[in-house]
Amino acid sequence: MPSLNCGGKLLDLSSPQVMGILNITPDSFSDGGVFFAREAALRQARQMYEAGAAIIDVGGESTRPGARPVSVQEELDRVIPIIETLHAELPVILSVDTSKAEVMREAVQAGAGMINDVYALRREGALDAARECDVPVCLMHMQGEPRTMQQEPRYGDVVQEVLQFLRQRIDTCRQAGIAREKLLIDPGFGFGKRLQHNLQLMKQLPELAALGCPVLVGVSRKSMLGSLLGGRPVEGRLHASVAAATLAVWLGAAIVRVHDVGATVDAVKVAAAVKQID
Ligand code: 8Y4
């Protein structure tokens, strides 16, 4: 998998890449109006691009545990103006973090070159929308749904169950007319998983990579790291996040989704240099 066509922009996967997170939620950007929101998002996106992000993941719906769902119109209003602005101003690949068919279509129309769907195209109309958008899609594993997923995650063998789910979704996508070459896969760290499940998935990441689709990993600032650090709050999780991203790349991740782009880009370069030595 040397490179992926992301709506005309090429994503080089001959070495691991960093995806920067851009959350567009009312608490982050929107109070202050559309102009302020665009400026604030552009400033943050430009900083991530200059720090070495290959992709910027734009999301308008919080998928944190306990978060409430957002309407289609609310999500479109948050995300589309930002994608238009970033597409016009930066040469970076934009990914849209959404599970809604209508948001996928409008976002790709506005310049997004990738779809990042934590529901793995299981929501109504999403398979058809993704096929018609004709951009790469990340299929993520989640047990349950965001509101309740951390209540009591249960697995027999978490790695086998995640593998089985992803194989099934890859198959469903292919039957729906989405080429395997357009798919990325993601074990969904923290999405209906306890600490032990997350650690097991990390250790056995090579088994996911063996499915043949590029693996995307999101561990940045997540509560699994907080737990490992004795309950450290989110502001204190930078170093653990960089360590986890480095490990993920070492174990086969093609893309890491992170908040702290600069620090992660440096760390990933070290891992990539060692990896490519025979
Ligand atoms: C602090 C910061 C605490 C962030 C929790 C969080 C993933 C993802 C998310 C992922 C893919 C998050 C949209 C959750 N995580 N997409 N999205 N993979 N593909 N929580 O792991 O960042 S949102």
PDB file of N, CA, C and O and ligand atoms in Angstrom, residues 19 21 23 57 61-65 97-98 116-118 138-140 186-191 216-223 234 237 257 259, ligand 1:
ATOM      1  N   MET A  19      -2.451  11.879  11.716  1.00  0.00           N
ATOM      2  CA  MET A  19      -3.728  12.558  11.485  1.00  0.00           C
ATOM      3  C   MET A  19      -3.982  13.476  12.683  1.00  0.00           C
ATOM      4  O   MET A  19      -4.005  13.007  13.825  1.00  0.00           O
ATOM      5  N   ILE A  21      -6.313  15.977  15.013  1.00  0.00           N
ATOM      6  CA  ILE A  21      -7.723  16.052  15.402  1.00  0.00           C
ATOM      7  C   ILE A  21      -8.187  17.500  15.468  1.00  0.00           C
ATOM      8  O   ILE A  21      -7.575  18.322  16.145  1.00  0.00           O
ATOM      9  N   ASN A  23     -11.665  19.199  16.456  1.00  0.00           N
ATOM     10  CA  ASN A  23     -13.042  19.068  16.946  1.00  0.00           C
ATOM     11  C   ASN A  23     -13.784  20.380  16.788  1.00  0.00           C
ATOM     12  O   ASN A  23     -13.332  21.404  17.277  1.00  0.00           O
ATOM     13  N   ASP A  57      -8.503  15.549  10.692  1.00  0.00           N
ATOM     14  CA  ASP A  57      -9.796  14.903  10.894  1.00  0.00           C
ATOM     15  C   ASP A  57     -10.758  15.904  11.521  1.00  0.00           C
ATOM     16  O   ASP A  57     -10.581  16.309  12.667  1.00  0.00           O
ATOM     17  N   GLU A  61     -19.400  16.004  15.856  1.00  0.00           N
ATOM     18  CA  GLU A  61     -20.250  15.292  16.810  1.00  0.00           C
ATOM     19  C   GLU A  61     -19.352  14.644  17.846  1.00  0.00           C
ATOM     20  O   GLU A  61     -18.452  13.894  17.502  1.00  0.00           O
ATOM     21  N   SER A  62     -19.588  14.942  19.108  1.00  0.00           N
ATOM     22  CA  SER A  62     -18.760  14.332  20.147  1.00  0.00           C
ATOM     23  C   SER A  62     -19.097  12.853  20.257  1.00  0.00           C
ATOM     24  O   SER A  62     -20.263  12.476  20.366  1.00  0.00           O
ATOM     25  N   THR A  63     -18.054  12.002  20.192  1.00  0.00           N
ATOM     26  CA  THR A  63     -18.279  10.565  20.360  1.00  0.00           C
ATOM     27  C   THR A  63     -17.719  10.104  21.695  1.00  0.00           C
ATOM     28  O   THR A  63     -17.472   8.934  21.912  1.00  0.00           O
ATOM     29  N   ARG A  64     -17.487  11.073  22.595  1.00  0.00           N
ATOM     30  CA  ARG A  64     -17.015  10.696  23.927  1.00  0.00           C
ATOM     31  C   ARG A  64     -18.085   9.916  24.669  1.00  0.00           C
ATOM     32  O   ARG A  64     -19.272  10.099  24.421  1.00  0.00           O
ATOM     33  N   PRO A  65     -17.665   9.081  25.609  1.00  0.00           N
ATOM     34  CA  PRO A  65     -18.647   8.331  26.396  1.00  0.00           C
ATOM     35  C   PRO A  65     -19.667   9.283  27.022  1.00  0.00           C
ATOM     36  O   PRO A  65     -19.298  10.305  27.598  1.00  0.00           O
ATOM     37  N   ASP A  97     -15.023  13.233  10.205  1.00  0.00           N
ATOM     38  CA  ASP A  97     -15.387  12.294  11.272  1.00  0.00           C
ATOM     39  C   ASP A  97     -16.900  12.349  11.422  1.00  0.00           C
ATOM     40  O   ASP A  97     -17.429  13.235  12.079  1.00  0.00           O
ATOM     41  N   THR A  98     -17.582  11.411  10.761  1.00  0.00           N
ATOM     42  CA  THR A  98     -19.049  11.391  10.812  1.00  0.00           C
ATOM     43  C   THR A  98     -19.581   9.987  10.557  1.00  0.00           C
ATOM     44  O   THR A  98     -18.901   9.162   9.957  1.00  0.00           O
ATOM     45  N   ASN A 116     -14.074   9.144   8.069  1.00  0.00           N
ATOM     46  CA  ASN A 116     -13.715   8.432   9.296  1.00  0.00           C
ATOM     47  C   ASN A 116     -14.993   8.163  10.067  1.00  0.00           C
ATOM     48  O   ASN A 116     -15.575   9.072  10.659  1.00  0.00           O
ATOM     49  N   ASP A 117     -15.447   6.910  10.045  1.00  0.00           N
ATOM     50  CA  ASP A 117     -16.754   6.587  10.622  1.00  0.00           C
ATOM     51  C   ASP A 117     -16.630   5.605  11.784  1.00  0.00           C
ATOM     52  O   ASP A 117     -16.365   4.421  11.579  1.00  0.00           O
ATOM     53  N   VAL A 118     -16.869   6.096  12.993  1.00  0.00           N
ATOM     54  CA  VAL A 118     -16.783   5.231  14.182  1.00  0.00           C
ATOM     55  C   VAL A 118     -17.880   4.156  14.188  1.00  0.00           C
ATOM     56  O   VAL A 118     -17.782   3.193  14.942  1.00  0.00           O
ATOM     57  N   CYS A 138     -12.402   4.913   6.772  1.00  0.00           N
ATOM     58  CA  CYS A 138     -11.909   4.184   7.945  1.00  0.00           C
ATOM     59  C   CYS A 138     -13.083   3.539   8.662  1.00  0.00           C
ATOM     60  O   CYS A 138     -14.022   4.210   9.088  1.00  0.00           O
ATOM     61  N   LEU A 139     -12.991   2.198   8.804  1.00  0.00           N
ATOM     62  CA  LEU A 139     -14.006   1.399   9.496  1.00  0.00           C
ATOM     63  C   LEU A 139     -13.506   1.131  10.907  1.00  0.00           C
ATOM     64  O   LEU A 139     -12.484   0.462  11.091  1.00  0.00           O
ATOM     65  N   MET A 140     -14.205   1.638  11.909  1.00  0.00           N
ATOM     66  CA  MET A 140     -13.768   1.455  13.292  1.00  0.00           C
ATOM     67  C   MET A 140     -14.663   0.504  14.048  1.00  0.00           C
ATOM     68  O   MET A 140     -15.875   0.496  13.852  1.00  0.00           O
ATOM     69  N   ASP A 186      -9.672   0.043  12.080  1.00  0.00           N
ATOM     70  CA  ASP A 186      -9.303   0.663  13.355  1.00  0.00           C
ATOM     71  C   ASP A 186      -9.959  -0.138  14.485  1.00  0.00           C
ATOM     72  O   ASP A 186     -11.177  -0.352  14.457  1.00  0.00           O
ATOM     73  N   PRO A 187      -9.189  -0.578  15.483  1.00  0.00           N
ATOM     74  CA  PRO A 187      -9.781  -1.347  16.588  1.00  0.00           C
ATOM     75  C   PRO A 187     -10.637  -0.506  17.521  1.00  0.00           C
ATOM     76  O   PRO A 187     -11.352  -1.061  18.362  1.00  0.00           O
ATOM     77  N   GLY A 188     -10.612   0.810  17.400  1.00  0.00           N
ATOM     78  CA  GLY A 188     -11.488   1.656  18.214  1.00  0.00           C
ATOM     79  C   GLY A 188     -11.130   1.660  19.697  1.00  0.00           C
ATOM     80  O   GLY A 188     -11.968   1.324  20.548  1.00  0.00           O
ATOM     81  N   PHE A 189      -9.920   2.074  19.994  1.00  0.00           N
ATOM     82  CA  PHE A 189      -9.500   2.131  21.401  1.00  0.00           C
ATOM     83  C   PHE A 189     -10.456   2.990  22.209  1.00  0.00           C
ATOM     84  O   PHE A 189     -10.796   4.111  21.813  1.00  0.00           O
ATOM     85  N   GLY A 190     -10.932   2.417  23.333  1.00  0.00           N
ATOM     86  CA  GLY A 190     -11.816   3.151  24.239  1.00  0.00           C
ATOM     87  C   GLY A 190     -13.288   3.086  23.886  1.00  0.00           C
ATOM     88  O   GLY A 190     -14.112   3.573  24.654  1.00  0.00           O
ATOM     89  N   PHE A 191     -13.627   2.498  22.742  1.00  0.00           N
ATOM     90  CA  PHE A 191     -15.028   2.441  22.313  1.00  0.00           C
ATOM     91  C   PHE A 191     -15.663   1.118  22.752  1.00  0.00           C
ATOM     92  O   PHE A 191     -15.715   0.152  22.000  1.00  0.00           O
ATOM     93  N   LEU A 216      -5.524   2.298  11.290  1.00  0.00           N
ATOM     94  CA  LEU A 216      -5.522   3.614  11.922  1.00  0.00           C
ATOM     95  C   LEU A 216      -5.729   3.394  13.421  1.00  0.00           C
ATOM     96  O   LEU A 216      -6.535   2.550  13.825  1.00  0.00           O
ATOM     97  N   VAL A 217      -4.992   4.146  14.240  1.00  0.00           N
ATOM     98  CA  VAL A 217      -5.080   3.994  15.691  1.00  0.00           C
ATOM     99  C   VAL A 217      -5.293   5.361  16.339  1.00  0.00           C
ATOM    100  O   VAL A 217      -4.579   6.323  16.036  1.00  0.00           O
ATOM    101  N   GLY A 218      -6.277   5.430  17.230  1.00  0.00           N
ATOM    102  CA  GLY A 218      -6.528   6.650  18.002  1.00  0.00           C
ATOM    103  C   GLY A 218      -6.437   6.364  19.486  1.00  0.00           C
ATOM    104  O   GLY A 218      -7.325   5.719  20.042  1.00  0.00           O
ATOM    105  N   VAL A 219      -5.361   6.793  20.103  1.00  0.00           N
ATOM    106  CA  VAL A 219      -5.212   6.611  21.555  1.00  0.00           C
ATOM    107  C   VAL A 219      -4.950   7.934  22.257  1.00  0.00           C
ATOM    108  O   VAL A 219      -4.946   7.997  23.481  1.00  0.00           O
ATOM    109  N   SER A 220      -4.767   8.998  21.491  1.00  0.00           N
ATOM    110  CA  SER A 220      -4.362  10.291  22.032  1.00  0.00           C
ATOM    111  C   SER A 220      -5.241  10.755  23.197  1.00  0.00           C
ATOM    112  O   SER A 220      -6.464  10.903  23.042  1.00  0.00           O
ATOM    113  N   ARG A 221      -4.629  10.965  24.341  1.00  0.00           N
ATOM    114  CA  ARG A 221      -5.259  11.531  25.548  1.00  0.00           C
ATOM    115  C   ARG A 221      -6.383  10.675  26.117  1.00  0.00           C
ATOM    116  O   ARG A 221      -7.129  11.141  26.988  1.00  0.00           O
ATOM    117  N   LYS A 222      -6.556   9.455  25.628  1.00  0.00           N
ATOM    118  CA  LYS A 222      -7.731   8.680  26.041  1.00  0.00           C
ATOM    119  C   LYS A 222      -7.601   8.173  27.466  1.00  0.00           C
ATOM    120  O   LYS A 222      -6.514   8.092  28.025  1.00  0.00           O
ATOM    121  N   SER A 223      -8.760   7.777  28.023  1.00  0.00           N
ATOM    122  CA  SER A 223      -8.813   7.438  29.446  1.00  0.00           C
ATOM    123  C   SER A 223      -7.993   6.194  29.765  1.00  0.00           C
ATOM    124  O   SER A 223      -7.544   6.031  30.903  1.00  0.00           O
ATOM    125  N   VAL A 234      -6.865  14.702  31.567  1.00  0.00           N
ATOM    126  CA  VAL A 234      -6.545  14.738  30.143  1.00  0.00           C
ATOM    127  C   VAL A 234      -5.367  15.674  29.828  1.00  0.00           C
ATOM    128  O   VAL A 234      -4.553  15.378  28.949  1.00  0.00           O
ATOM    129  N   ARG A 237      -1.685  14.001  29.817  1.00  0.00           N
ATOM    130  CA  ARG A 237      -1.509  12.727  29.117  1.00  0.00           C
ATOM    131  C   ARG A 237      -0.650  12.815  27.862  1.00  0.00           C
ATOM    132  O   ARG A 237      -0.604  11.870  27.067  1.00  0.00           O
ATOM    133  N   ARG A 257      -4.028   8.896  14.955  1.00  0.00           N
ATOM    134  CA  ARG A 257      -4.921  10.057  15.090  1.00  0.00           C
ATOM    135  C   ARG A 257      -4.632  10.713  16.430  1.00  0.00           C
ATOM    136  O   ARG A 257      -4.854  10.104  17.475  1.00  0.00           O
ATOM    137  N   HIS A 259      -3.993  14.526  19.019  1.00  0.00           N
ATOM    138  CA  HIS A 259      -4.153  15.950  19.303  1.00  0.00           C
ATOM    139  C   HIS A 259      -2.824  16.689  19.156  1.00  0.00           C
ATOM    140  O   HIS A 259      -2.793  17.818  18.674  1.00  0.00           O
TER     141      HIS A 259
HETATM  142  C1  8Y4 B   1      -9.661  12.798  25.621  1.00  0.00           C
HETATM  143  C2  8Y4 B   1      -9.505  13.082  24.307  1.00  0.00           C
HETATM  144  C3  8Y4 B   1     -10.496  11.790  25.994  1.00  0.00           C
HETATM  145  C4  8Y4 B   1     -10.205  12.372  23.346  1.00  0.00           C
HETATM  146  C5  8Y4 B   1     -11.189  11.068  25.040  1.00  0.00           C
HETATM  147  C6  8Y4 B   1     -11.036  11.368  23.709  1.00  0.00           C
HETATM  148  C7  8Y4 B   1     -11.279   7.630  17.394  1.00  0.00           C
HETATM  149  C8  8Y4 B   1     -11.949   8.229  16.321  1.00  0.00           C
HETATM  150  C9  8Y4 B   1     -12.463   9.242  18.165  1.00  0.00           C
HETATM  151  C10 8Y4 B   1     -10.441   6.511  17.117  1.00  0.00           C
HETATM  152  C11 8Y4 B   1     -11.045   6.760  14.810  1.00  0.00           C
HETATM  153  C12 8Y4 B   1     -11.654  10.569  21.470  1.00  0.00           C
HETATM  154  C13 8Y4 B   1     -13.563  10.109  16.065  1.00  0.00           C
HETATM  155  C14 8Y4 B   1     -12.776   9.819  20.868  1.00  0.00           C
HETATM  156  N1  8Y4 B   1     -11.607   8.292  18.538  1.00  0.00           N
HETATM  157  N2  8Y4 B   1     -11.839   7.808  15.044  1.00  0.00           N
HETATM  158  N3  8Y4 B   1     -12.692   9.235  16.820  1.00  0.00           N
HETATM  159  N4  8Y4 B   1     -10.364   6.123  15.810  1.00  0.00           N
HETATM  160  N5  8Y4 B   1     -10.895   6.299  13.566  1.00  0.00           N
HETATM  161  N6  8Y4 B   1     -11.782  10.644  22.824  1.00  0.00           N
HETATM  162  O1  8Y4 B   1      -9.841   5.890  18.015  1.00  0.00           O
HETATM  163  O2  8Y4 B   1     -10.783  11.069  20.826  1.00  0.00           O
HETATM  164  S1  8Y4 B   1     -13.231  10.377  19.218  1.00  0.00           S
END
